[in-house]
Amino acid sequence: MAVEQKTVATTGNIMVAEAMRQSAPDVMAAYPITPQTTIVEEYAKYVAQGRVHTEYVTVESEHSAMSACIGASAAGARVMTATSSQGLAYMWEQLHIASGLRCPIVMANANRALAAPINIHCDHSDIMGARDTGWVIYFAETAQEAYDNTLMSVRVAEHPDVMLPVMTTLDGFITTHTIDRARLLSDEDAAKFVGTYTPEHALLDTDNPTSHGNFASLGGTYFEFKKAQRNAIDRSMEVIKNVGAEFAELSGRPFDVVEGWGMDDAEYVIIAIGSTAGNCRHVARELRAKGVAAGVLKIRVFRPFPFTEVAEAIKGVKAVAVLDRSESFGAEGGPVFLEVRSALYDMETRPLVINYIYGLGGADVKLELIQQVYDDLVDLADGVHESGRLVYLGAR
Amino acid sequence: MDEWTSDEFPRGATIPVAGNSCEYVTGGWRSERPVRDDAKCTQCLLCWVFCPDTSVKVADEKVYDFDYDHCKGCGICAHECPADAIEMVPEGCELPGVK
């Protein structure tokens, strides 16, 4: 039985700020960048109003923001921040340090295109560029998911089996700025779910002095530390699912690392992440009414990638389209496509697959385009198209 | 430590034991070692002043040895010695199969 919740009409960014406030971080590093700005702006308001007792650190760049987070986390604090696009790219070396030092930092990323040319709108170029930095990565479709993912992130990051930084991402402007209907836990329920953080080693614990950020090269231990990091992110899958199940019970909103629509008997499936999944379901619902066995598979957790869950979900499907909102220049396809096709390799019977690069720099993803993808899938299954090709969806 | 698996190392390479730096022997990097000629040495202590690793051992205001566990063989002591009392001598190559 889910707890009582308040229904609000608000944006994804404000829902993220609310989730952060309810998690009561000790430190927040703030460097605003479009379209993340309203997260740190809203949070600044909570600090000014005295609603949180967070050390709000205004830094001079995203590189410093992540550095401040790492320092505070090593000191033993619960730490959060938010960024987007060039800001995330500017954090790059620090993202590796956060995960290598096993700092359970929680960060929101407003997914936005990378320059050049300059663009402030949504795609996944920024986050996909950070996919191998050792962070757990959630994708939100809606403001509600952005809120839910943020609360769950805290639990996953600080879990003793994981102790890794977690990024919860939401699509720039589409999810960050449009008003959406969402349900908010009470402060008490949220705080109870998130719990308090007790660091294993804190730099400010002077009774038990520790040294952080050490050198591990000539002794040959760097290799082992990286393996430990890999083991931790692999282990995080189970933690993500357990925390998700617990949250689902509390909130009444189901959670899974991959979420299917019409997948039981689907023949033509679109795999999507983020806000586009809604459009896909809309078109799939219309197709179902016409007797086409359409399905949608949304990937909600991208790192660790749910290989077995994806493979299991699309077993027996005739044709699959993978939508990528970012490029992987010179590769066989977009980042999501590479993961999905890799997940398929060990299956006895594999569906045909096709990759679409779509919506770069906020290019409109109209229903007609999604319809075109399903039409292509039918053609692909009928042998009209070749499997494995890459299509720039809707580009001139 | 040699028998630890990757998950047995302290998380994030944190060192939870204080005061352990004396166990960290860095002299293994050295390719040349300083050797002092006591007859030439004027005990000016410039080698002690300049050594970046505090590896010149002094007692009763006199140099008597080098700390070869931590001396990295940079040669600054030999370079700065006004009496030419310090010579850098190549370390023997002890790695198997390397000459």
Coordinates of C-alpha atoms in Angstrom, one line a residue:
Chain A
M1 CA 0.0 0.0 0.0
A2 CA 1.5 3.3 -1.2
V3 CA 1.9 6.2 1.2
E4 CA -0.1 9.4 0.8
Q5 CA 1.5 11.8 -1.6
K6 CA 0.9 15.4 -2.8
T7 CA 0.1 15.8 -6.5
V8 CA 1.8 18.9 -8.0
A9 CA 2.1 20.5 -11.4
T10 CA 5.8 21.4 -11.8
T11 CA 8.9 20.9 -13.9
G12 CA 11.5 18.1 -13.9
N13 CA 14.2 20.4 -12.5
I14 CA 12.1 21.5 -9.6
M15 CA 11.2 17.9 -8.8
V16 CA 15.0 17.1 -8.8
A17 CA 15.6 20.0 -6.5
E18 CA 12.8 18.8 -4.2
A19 CA 14.2 15.3 -4.1
M20 CA 17.6 16.7 -3.3
R21 CA 16.2 18.9 -0.5
Q22 CA 14.3 15.9 0.9
S23 CA 17.6 13.9 0.9
A24 CA 19.3 16.6 3.0
P25 CA 22.8 16.7 1.5
D26 CA 25.5 18.2 3.7
V27 CA 27.1 20.0 0.7
M28 CA 25.9 21.1 -2.7
A29 CA 28.2 22.6 -5.2
A30 CA 26.4 24.9 -7.6
Y31 CA 27.4 26.1 -11.0
P32 CA 24.4 26.9 -13.1
I33 CA 24.3 26.0 -16.8
T34 CA 21.3 25.9 -19.2
P35 CA 19.0 23.9 -18.9
Q36 CA 20.1 22.8 -15.4
T37 CA 20.0 26.3 -13.9
T38 CA 16.6 26.0 -12.2
I39 CA 17.8 23.0 -10.1
V40 CA 20.5 25.0 -8.3
E41 CA 18.4 28.1 -8.4
E42 CA 15.6 26.4 -6.6
Y43 CA 18.0 24.8 -4.2
A44 CA 19.5 28.2 -3.4
K45 CA 16.0 29.3 -2.4
Y46 CA 15.7 26.5 0.0
V47 CA 19.0 27.4 1.6
A48 CA 18.0 31.1 1.8
Q49 CA 14.7 30.1 3.4
G50 CA 16.5 28.0 5.9
R51 CA 14.6 24.9 4.8
V52 CA 17.8 22.9 4.5
H53 CA 21.1 22.9 6.4
T54 CA 23.2 22.4 3.3
E55 CA 26.6 24.1 2.7
Y56 CA 25.8 25.7 -0.6
V57 CA 29.1 26.2 -2.4
T58 CA 29.1 28.5 -5.4
V59 CA 32.1 27.6 -7.5
E60 CA 33.6 29.2 -10.6
S61 CA 33.2 26.3 -13.0
E62 CA 31.9 22.8 -13.3
H63 CA 35.4 21.4 -13.0
S64 CA 35.5 23.1 -9.6
A65 CA 32.0 22.0 -8.8
M66 CA 32.9 18.3 -9.1
S67 CA 36.2 18.9 -7.3
A68 CA 34.4 20.5 -4.4
C69 CA 32.0 17.5 -4.4
I70 CA 34.9 15.1 -4.3
G71 CA 36.6 16.9 -1.5
A72 CA 33.4 17.1 0.5
S73 CA 32.6 13.5 -0.1
A74 CA 36.0 12.4 1.0
A75 CA 35.5 14.5 4.1
G76 CA 32.5 12.4 4.9
A77 CA 29.6 14.5 3.7
R78 CA 26.5 13.6 1.6
V79 CA 27.1 15.5 -1.5
M80 CA 25.0 16.6 -4.6
T81 CA 25.3 18.8 -7.6
A82 CA 23.8 19.2 -11.1
T83 CA 25.1 20.1 -14.5
S84 CA 24.5 19.8 -18.2
S85 CA 26.3 19.6 -21.6
Q86 CA 29.6 21.5 -21.8
G87 CA 29.6 21.6 -18.0
L88 CA 29.5 17.8 -17.8
A89 CA 32.2 17.6 -20.4
Y90 CA 34.3 20.1 -18.4
M91 CA 33.9 17.7 -15.4
W92 CA 35.3 14.8 -17.3
E93 CA 38.5 14.1 -15.5
Q94 CA 36.9 14.7 -12.1
L95 CA 34.1 12.2 -13.0
H96 CA 36.8 9.5 -13.2
I97 CA 38.2 10.7 -9.9
A98 CA 34.8 10.7 -8.1
S99 CA 34.2 7.0 -9.2
G100 CA 37.8 5.9 -8.6
L101 CA 37.8 7.4 -5.1
R102 CA 34.4 5.7 -4.6
C103 CA 32.6 8.9 -3.6
P104 CA 28.9 8.4 -3.5
I105 CA 28.0 11.7 -5.0
V106 CA 24.6 12.2 -6.6
M107 CA 24.4 14.5 -9.6
A108 CA 21.6 15.5 -11.9
N109 CA 22.4 16.0 -15.6
A110 CA 20.1 18.0 -17.9
N111 CA 20.8 16.2 -21.1
R112 CA 21.9 18.7 -23.8
A113 CA 23.8 18.7 -27.0
L114 CA 27.5 19.5 -27.2
A115 CA 29.0 22.2 -29.3
A116 CA 30.0 22.8 -32.0
P117 CA 27.8 24.4 -33.4
I118 CA 26.5 25.9 -30.2
N119 CA 23.2 24.4 -29.2
I120 CA 21.3 24.5 -25.9
H121 CA 18.6 21.9 -26.6
C122 CA 18.2 18.2 -25.8
D123 CA 20.2 15.3 -27.0
H124 CA 22.3 12.7 -25.2
S125 CA 25.7 13.6 -26.5
D126 CA 26.9 14.9 -23.1
I127 CA 25.8 12.0 -21.0
M128 CA 26.9 9.3 -23.6
G129 CA 30.3 10.9 -23.5
A130 CA 30.4 10.3 -19.8
R131 CA 29.1 6.8 -19.9
D132 CA 32.4 5.1 -19.3
T133 CA 33.5 7.3 -16.3
G134 CA 32.3 4.7 -13.8
W135 CA 29.1 6.4 -12.7
V136 CA 25.8 4.6 -12.4
I137 CA 23.4 6.3 -14.8
Y138 CA 19.6 6.6 -14.7
F139 CA 17.5 8.1 -17.4
A140 CA 14.2 9.8 -16.6
E141 CA 11.3 10.1 -19.1
T142 CA 9.2 12.4 -17.0
A143 CA 9.4 14.9 -14.1
Q144 CA 8.1 12.1 -11.9
E145 CA 10.9 9.7 -12.9
A146 CA 13.5 12.5 -12.4
Y147 CA 12.2 12.8 -8.8
D148 CA 12.0 9.1 -8.2
N149 CA 15.4 8.4 -9.7
T150 CA 17.0 11.1 -7.6
L151 CA 15.7 9.6 -4.4
M152 CA 16.7 6.1 -5.4
S153 CA 20.2 7.3 -6.5
V154 CA 21.1 8.3 -3.0
R155 CA 20.4 4.8 -1.7
V156 CA 22.2 3.1 -4.5
A157 CA 25.3 5.4 -4.3
E158 CA 25.7 5.0 -0.5
H159 CA 25.0 1.3 -0.5
P160 CA 28.1 -0.5 1.0
D161 CA 28.2 -2.9 -1.9
V162 CA 28.3 0.0 -4.4
M163 CA 29.8 3.2 -3.1
L164 CA 29.9 4.8 -6.5
P165 CA 28.7 8.2 -7.8
V166 CA 25.3 8.1 -9.5
M167 CA 24.0 10.4 -12.2
T168 CA 20.3 10.9 -12.7
T169 CA 19.5 12.4 -16.0
L170 CA 16.6 14.2 -17.6
D171 CA 16.1 15.6 -21.0
G172 CA 16.9 19.2 -21.4
F173 CA 13.8 21.6 -21.7
I174 CA 11.5 18.6 -22.6
T175 CA 11.6 17.2 -19.0
T176 CA 13.6 19.9 -17.2
H177 CA 11.3 22.9 -18.1
T178 CA 7.8 21.7 -19.2
I179 CA 5.2 21.6 -16.6
D180 CA 4.2 18.0 -15.7
R181 CA 2.0 16.3 -13.2
A182 CA 3.9 14.6 -10.5
R183 CA 3.5 13.1 -7.1
L184 CA 5.7 14.1 -4.2
L185 CA 6.4 12.1 -1.0
S186 CA 6.1 13.8 2.3
D187 CA 9.4 15.1 3.7
E188 CA 9.2 12.5 6.4
D189 CA 8.6 9.5 4.1
A190 CA 11.3 10.6 1.7
A191 CA 13.8 11.1 4.6
K192 CA 12.9 7.7 6.0
F193 CA 13.4 6.1 2.6
V194 CA 16.8 7.8 1.9
G195 CA 18.1 7.3 5.4
T196 CA 21.3 8.9 6.8
Y197 CA 24.8 8.5 5.5
T198 CA 27.6 7.1 7.6
P199 CA 30.9 7.2 5.7
E200 CA 33.4 4.3 6.2
H201 CA 36.4 6.7 6.1
A202 CA 36.0 10.4 6.6
L203 CA 38.9 12.8 6.2
L204 CA 37.5 15.0 9.0
D205 CA 37.4 12.1 11.5
T206 CA 40.6 13.2 13.3
D207 CA 40.4 10.2 15.7
N208 CA 40.8 7.9 12.8
P209 CA 43.1 9.6 10.3
T210 CA 43.1 8.5 6.7
S211 CA 44.8 9.4 3.5
H212 CA 42.7 9.9 0.4
G213 CA 43.7 10.3 -3.3
N214 CA 46.7 8.1 -3.1
F215 CA 49.2 6.9 -5.7
A216 CA 48.8 3.3 -7.0
S217 CA 51.1 2.8 -9.9
L218 CA 54.5 1.3 -9.4
G219 CA 53.1 -1.1 -6.8
G220 CA 50.9 -2.5 -9.6
T221 CA 47.7 -2.0 -7.6
Y222 CA 46.0 0.4 -10.0
F223 CA 44.8 -2.6 -12.0
E224 CA 43.2 -4.2 -9.0
F225 CA 41.5 -0.9 -7.9
K226 CA 39.9 -0.7 -11.4
K227 CA 38.7 -4.3 -11.2
A228 CA 37.2 -3.5 -7.8
Q229 CA 35.4 -0.6 -9.4
R230 CA 34.1 -2.8 -12.1
N231 CA 32.9 -5.4 -9.5
A232 CA 31.1 -2.6 -7.7
I233 CA 29.2 -1.3 -10.7
D234 CA 28.3 -4.9 -11.6
R235 CA 27.0 -5.4 -8.1
S236 CA 25.0 -2.2 -8.3
M237 CA 22.5 -3.8 -10.7
E238 CA 21.0 -5.9 -7.9
V239 CA 21.0 -3.0 -5.5
I240 CA 19.3 -0.8 -8.1
K241 CA 16.6 -3.4 -8.4
N242 CA 16.1 -3.9 -4.7
V243 CA 16.0 -0.2 -4.0
G244 CA 13.6 0.1 -6.9
A245 CA 11.3 -2.6 -5.5
E246 CA 11.3 -0.9 -2.1
F247 CA 10.6 2.5 -3.7
A248 CA 7.8 1.0 -5.8
E249 CA 6.1 -0.3 -2.7
L250 CA 6.5 3.0 -0.9
S251 CA 5.3 5.2 -3.9
G252 CA 3.0 2.8 -5.7
R253 CA 4.9 3.5 -8.9
P254 CA 6.5 0.4 -10.5
F255 CA 10.2 0.5 -11.3
D256 CA 12.4 -1.7 -13.4
V257 CA 15.8 -1.2 -15.2
V258 CA 13.9 -1.8 -18.5
E259 CA 10.3 -1.0 -18.8
G260 CA 8.2 -2.6 -21.5
W261 CA 4.9 -1.6 -23.1
G262 CA 3.0 -4.3 -25.1
M263 CA 6.1 -6.5 -25.0
D264 CA 4.3 -9.8 -24.2
D265 CA 3.4 -10.5 -27.8
A266 CA 5.2 -7.7 -29.7
E267 CA 6.6 -8.3 -33.1
Y268 CA 7.9 -4.8 -33.8
V269 CA 9.7 -3.0 -31.0
I270 CA 11.3 0.4 -30.5
I271 CA 14.0 0.7 -27.8
A272 CA 14.2 4.2 -26.5
I273 CA 15.6 6.1 -23.5
G274 CA 14.4 9.3 -21.9
S275 CA 11.5 11.5 -22.9
T276 CA 10.9 10.0 -26.4
A277 CA 9.6 6.8 -24.9
G278 CA 6.2 8.5 -24.4
N279 CA 5.9 9.4 -28.1
C280 CA 6.8 5.8 -28.9
R281 CA 4.1 4.4 -26.7
H282 CA 1.5 6.8 -28.2
V283 CA 2.2 5.6 -31.7
A284 CA 2.4 1.9 -30.6
R285 CA -1.0 2.3 -29.0
E286 CA -2.5 3.6 -32.2
L287 CA -0.9 0.8 -34.1
R288 CA -2.2 -1.8 -31.7
A289 CA -5.7 -0.5 -32.5
K290 CA -5.0 -1.3 -36.1
G291 CA -3.8 -4.8 -35.3
V292 CA -0.1 -4.2 -35.6
A293 CA 1.9 -6.0 -32.8
A294 CA 3.9 -2.9 -31.7
G295 CA 5.9 -2.7 -28.5
V296 CA 8.2 -0.2 -26.7
L297 CA 11.1 -1.0 -24.5
K298 CA 12.4 1.9 -22.4
I299 CA 15.8 1.6 -20.8
R300 CA 15.7 3.4 -17.5
V301 CA 19.2 2.4 -16.2
F302 CA 22.0 2.8 -18.8
R303 CA 25.0 2.1 -16.5
P304 CA 25.3 -0.7 -15.6
F305 CA 23.7 -1.7 -18.9
P306 CA 20.9 -4.3 -18.4
F307 CA 22.2 -6.8 -21.0
T308 CA 20.2 -9.8 -19.9
E309 CA 17.0 -7.9 -19.2
V310 CA 17.1 -6.3 -22.7
A311 CA 17.9 -9.7 -24.4
E312 CA 15.1 -11.4 -22.4
A313 CA 12.6 -8.7 -23.3
I314 CA 13.1 -8.8 -27.0
K315 CA 13.4 -12.6 -27.3
G316 CA 11.0 -13.7 -30.1
V317 CA 10.5 -10.2 -31.5
K318 CA 10.7 -10.0 -35.3
A319 CA 12.4 -6.6 -35.7
V320 CA 13.8 -4.0 -33.3
A321 CA 14.6 -0.4 -33.8
V322 CA 17.1 1.3 -31.4
L323 CA 16.7 5.1 -31.1
D324 CA 19.9 7.0 -30.3
R325 CA 19.8 10.6 -29.4
S326 CA 23.6 11.0 -29.8
E327 CA 26.3 10.1 -32.3
S328 CA 29.2 7.8 -31.9
F329 CA 31.1 9.1 -34.8
G330 CA 32.7 6.4 -36.9
A331 CA 31.2 3.5 -34.9
E332 CA 28.7 0.9 -36.2
G333 CA 25.8 3.0 -34.7
G334 CA 24.8 5.1 -31.7
P335 CA 25.8 4.1 -28.1
V336 CA 22.5 2.5 -27.3
F337 CA 22.5 0.5 -30.5
L338 CA 26.0 -0.9 -29.7
E339 CA 24.9 -2.1 -26.3
V340 CA 21.7 -3.6 -27.6
R341 CA 23.3 -5.4 -30.5
S342 CA 25.9 -6.7 -28.1
A343 CA 23.2 -7.9 -25.7
L344 CA 21.7 -9.9 -28.7
Y345 CA 24.9 -11.6 -29.7
D346 CA 24.6 -14.6 -27.4
M347 CA 20.9 -15.3 -28.1
E348 CA 20.0 -18.4 -30.1
T349 CA 17.5 -16.5 -32.3
R350 CA 18.1 -12.8 -32.7
P351 CA 15.6 -10.3 -33.9
L352 CA 16.6 -8.1 -36.9
V353 CA 17.9 -4.7 -35.7
I354 CA 18.1 -1.2 -37.2
N355 CA 19.5 1.9 -35.7
Y356 CA 18.2 5.5 -35.8
I357 CA 20.1 8.6 -34.9
Y358 CA 17.3 11.1 -34.0
G359 CA 16.6 14.4 -32.4
L360 CA 20.2 15.8 -32.2
G361 CA 20.3 19.3 -30.8
G362 CA 16.6 19.2 -29.9
A363 CA 15.4 18.4 -33.4
D364 CA 11.7 17.6 -33.2
V365 CA 10.7 14.0 -32.8
K366 CA 7.2 14.1 -34.2
L367 CA 4.8 11.2 -34.1
E368 CA 5.1 10.9 -37.9
L369 CA 8.8 10.1 -37.4
I370 CA 8.0 7.4 -34.9
Q371 CA 5.4 6.1 -37.2
Q372 CA 8.0 5.9 -39.9
V373 CA 10.2 3.8 -37.7
Y374 CA 7.4 1.3 -37.1
D375 CA 6.7 1.2 -40.9
D376 CA 10.4 0.5 -41.5
L377 CA 10.3 -2.3 -38.9
V378 CA 7.5 -4.0 -40.8
D379 CA 9.6 -3.7 -44.0
L380 CA 12.7 -4.9 -42.2
A381 CA 10.8 -8.1 -41.1
D382 CA 9.5 -8.6 -44.6
G383 CA 13.0 -8.4 -46.0
V384 CA 12.6 -5.1 -47.8
H385 CA 15.4 -3.5 -45.7
E386 CA 18.7 -4.8 -44.6
S387 CA 19.3 -5.5 -40.9
G388 CA 21.9 -3.5 -39.0
R389 CA 21.8 -0.3 -41.0
L390 CA 21.9 3.2 -39.6
V391 CA 19.3 5.9 -40.4
Y392 CA 19.4 9.6 -39.6
L393 CA 15.8 10.0 -38.7
G394 CA 14.2 13.1 -40.1
A395 CA 17.4 14.8 -41.2
R396 CA 17.5 16.6 -44.5
Chain B
M1 CA 49.0 -7.4 0.3
D2 CA 50.4 -9.5 -2.5
E3 CA 47.7 -12.1 -1.8
W4 CA 44.7 -9.7 -1.6
T5 CA 42.0 -9.9 -4.3
S6 CA 40.9 -6.6 -5.9
D7 CA 37.9 -6.3 -3.5
E8 CA 40.1 -6.7 -0.4
F9 CA 42.0 -3.5 -1.2
P10 CA 40.7 -0.5 0.8
R11 CA 37.9 1.1 -1.2
G12 CA 39.0 4.0 -3.4
A13 CA 42.7 3.5 -2.5
T14 CA 42.1 5.1 0.9
I15 CA 44.8 4.4 3.4
P16 CA 43.1 4.0 6.8
V17 CA 46.4 3.7 8.8
A18 CA 48.1 6.8 9.9
G19 CA 51.8 7.4 9.9
N20 CA 52.6 4.8 7.3
S21 CA 54.8 6.9 5.0
C22 CA 58.0 5.6 6.7
E23 CA 57.0 2.2 5.3
Y24 CA 56.9 3.6 1.8
V25 CA 60.4 2.9 0.4
T26 CA 61.0 5.0 -2.7
G27 CA 64.7 4.3 -3.2
G28 CA 63.8 1.6 -5.7
W29 CA 63.5 4.3 -8.4
R30 CA 67.2 5.1 -8.2
S31 CA 69.6 4.5 -11.1
E32 CA 72.6 6.1 -9.5
R33 CA 73.5 6.4 -5.8
P34 CA 75.5 9.2 -4.1
V35 CA 78.8 8.1 -2.5
R36 CA 80.6 10.5 -0.2
D37 CA 84.4 10.8 0.3
D38 CA 84.9 11.6 4.0
A39 CA 88.4 12.9 3.3
K40 CA 87.2 15.6 0.9
C41 CA 84.0 16.5 2.8
T42 CA 84.2 19.9 4.6
Q43 CA 80.9 19.3 6.5
C44 CA 79.4 22.5 4.9
L45 CA 76.0 20.6 5.0
L46 CA 74.9 22.1 1.6
C47 CA 74.0 18.5 0.5
W48 CA 71.7 18.3 3.5
V49 CA 70.1 21.7 2.6
F50 CA 69.5 20.8 -1.0
C51 CA 68.4 17.2 -0.7
P52 CA 64.7 17.2 -1.8
D53 CA 64.0 13.9 -0.1
T54 CA 65.7 14.7 3.3
S55 CA 67.9 11.6 2.6
V56 CA 71.2 13.1 3.9
K57 CA 71.7 11.7 7.4
V58 CA 73.2 14.2 9.9
A59 CA 74.2 13.7 13.5
D60 CA 76.1 16.2 15.7
E61 CA 76.0 18.7 12.8
K62 CA 78.0 16.2 10.7
V63 CA 77.0 14.3 7.5
Y64 CA 77.6 10.6 8.1
D65 CA 75.5 8.7 5.6
F66 CA 72.6 8.7 3.0
D67 CA 69.2 7.2 3.6
Y68 CA 69.2 4.8 0.6
D69 CA 65.6 3.7 1.3
H70 CA 64.4 7.1 0.2
C71 CA 67.2 8.6 -1.9
K72 CA 65.9 8.7 -5.5
G73 CA 69.3 9.4 -6.9
C74 CA 68.6 12.8 -8.3
G75 CA 72.2 13.9 -7.9
I76 CA 71.5 17.4 -6.6
C77 CA 73.8 16.7 -3.6
A78 CA 76.7 15.9 -5.9
H79 CA 76.0 18.9 -8.1
E80 CA 75.9 21.3 -5.2
C81 CA 78.8 19.9 -3.3
P82 CA 81.6 22.7 -3.4
A83 CA 84.3 20.2 -2.4
D84 CA 83.5 17.5 -5.1
A85 CA 83.2 15.1 -2.2
I86 CA 80.1 13.3 -3.6
E87 CA 80.1 11.0 -6.6
M88 CA 77.1 9.5 -8.3
V89 CA 77.8 5.8 -8.9
P90 CA 75.5 3.6 -11.1
E91 CA 73.3 1.1 -9.4
G92 CA 73.9 -2.6 -10.3
C93 CA 71.3 -3.8 -12.7
E94 CA 69.5 -6.6 -10.8
L95 CA 66.5 -7.3 -13.0
P96 CA 66.7 -10.8 -14.4
G97 CA 67.4 -10.9 -18.1
V98 CA 68.2 -7.2 -18.4
K99 CA 71.8 -6.1 -18.9

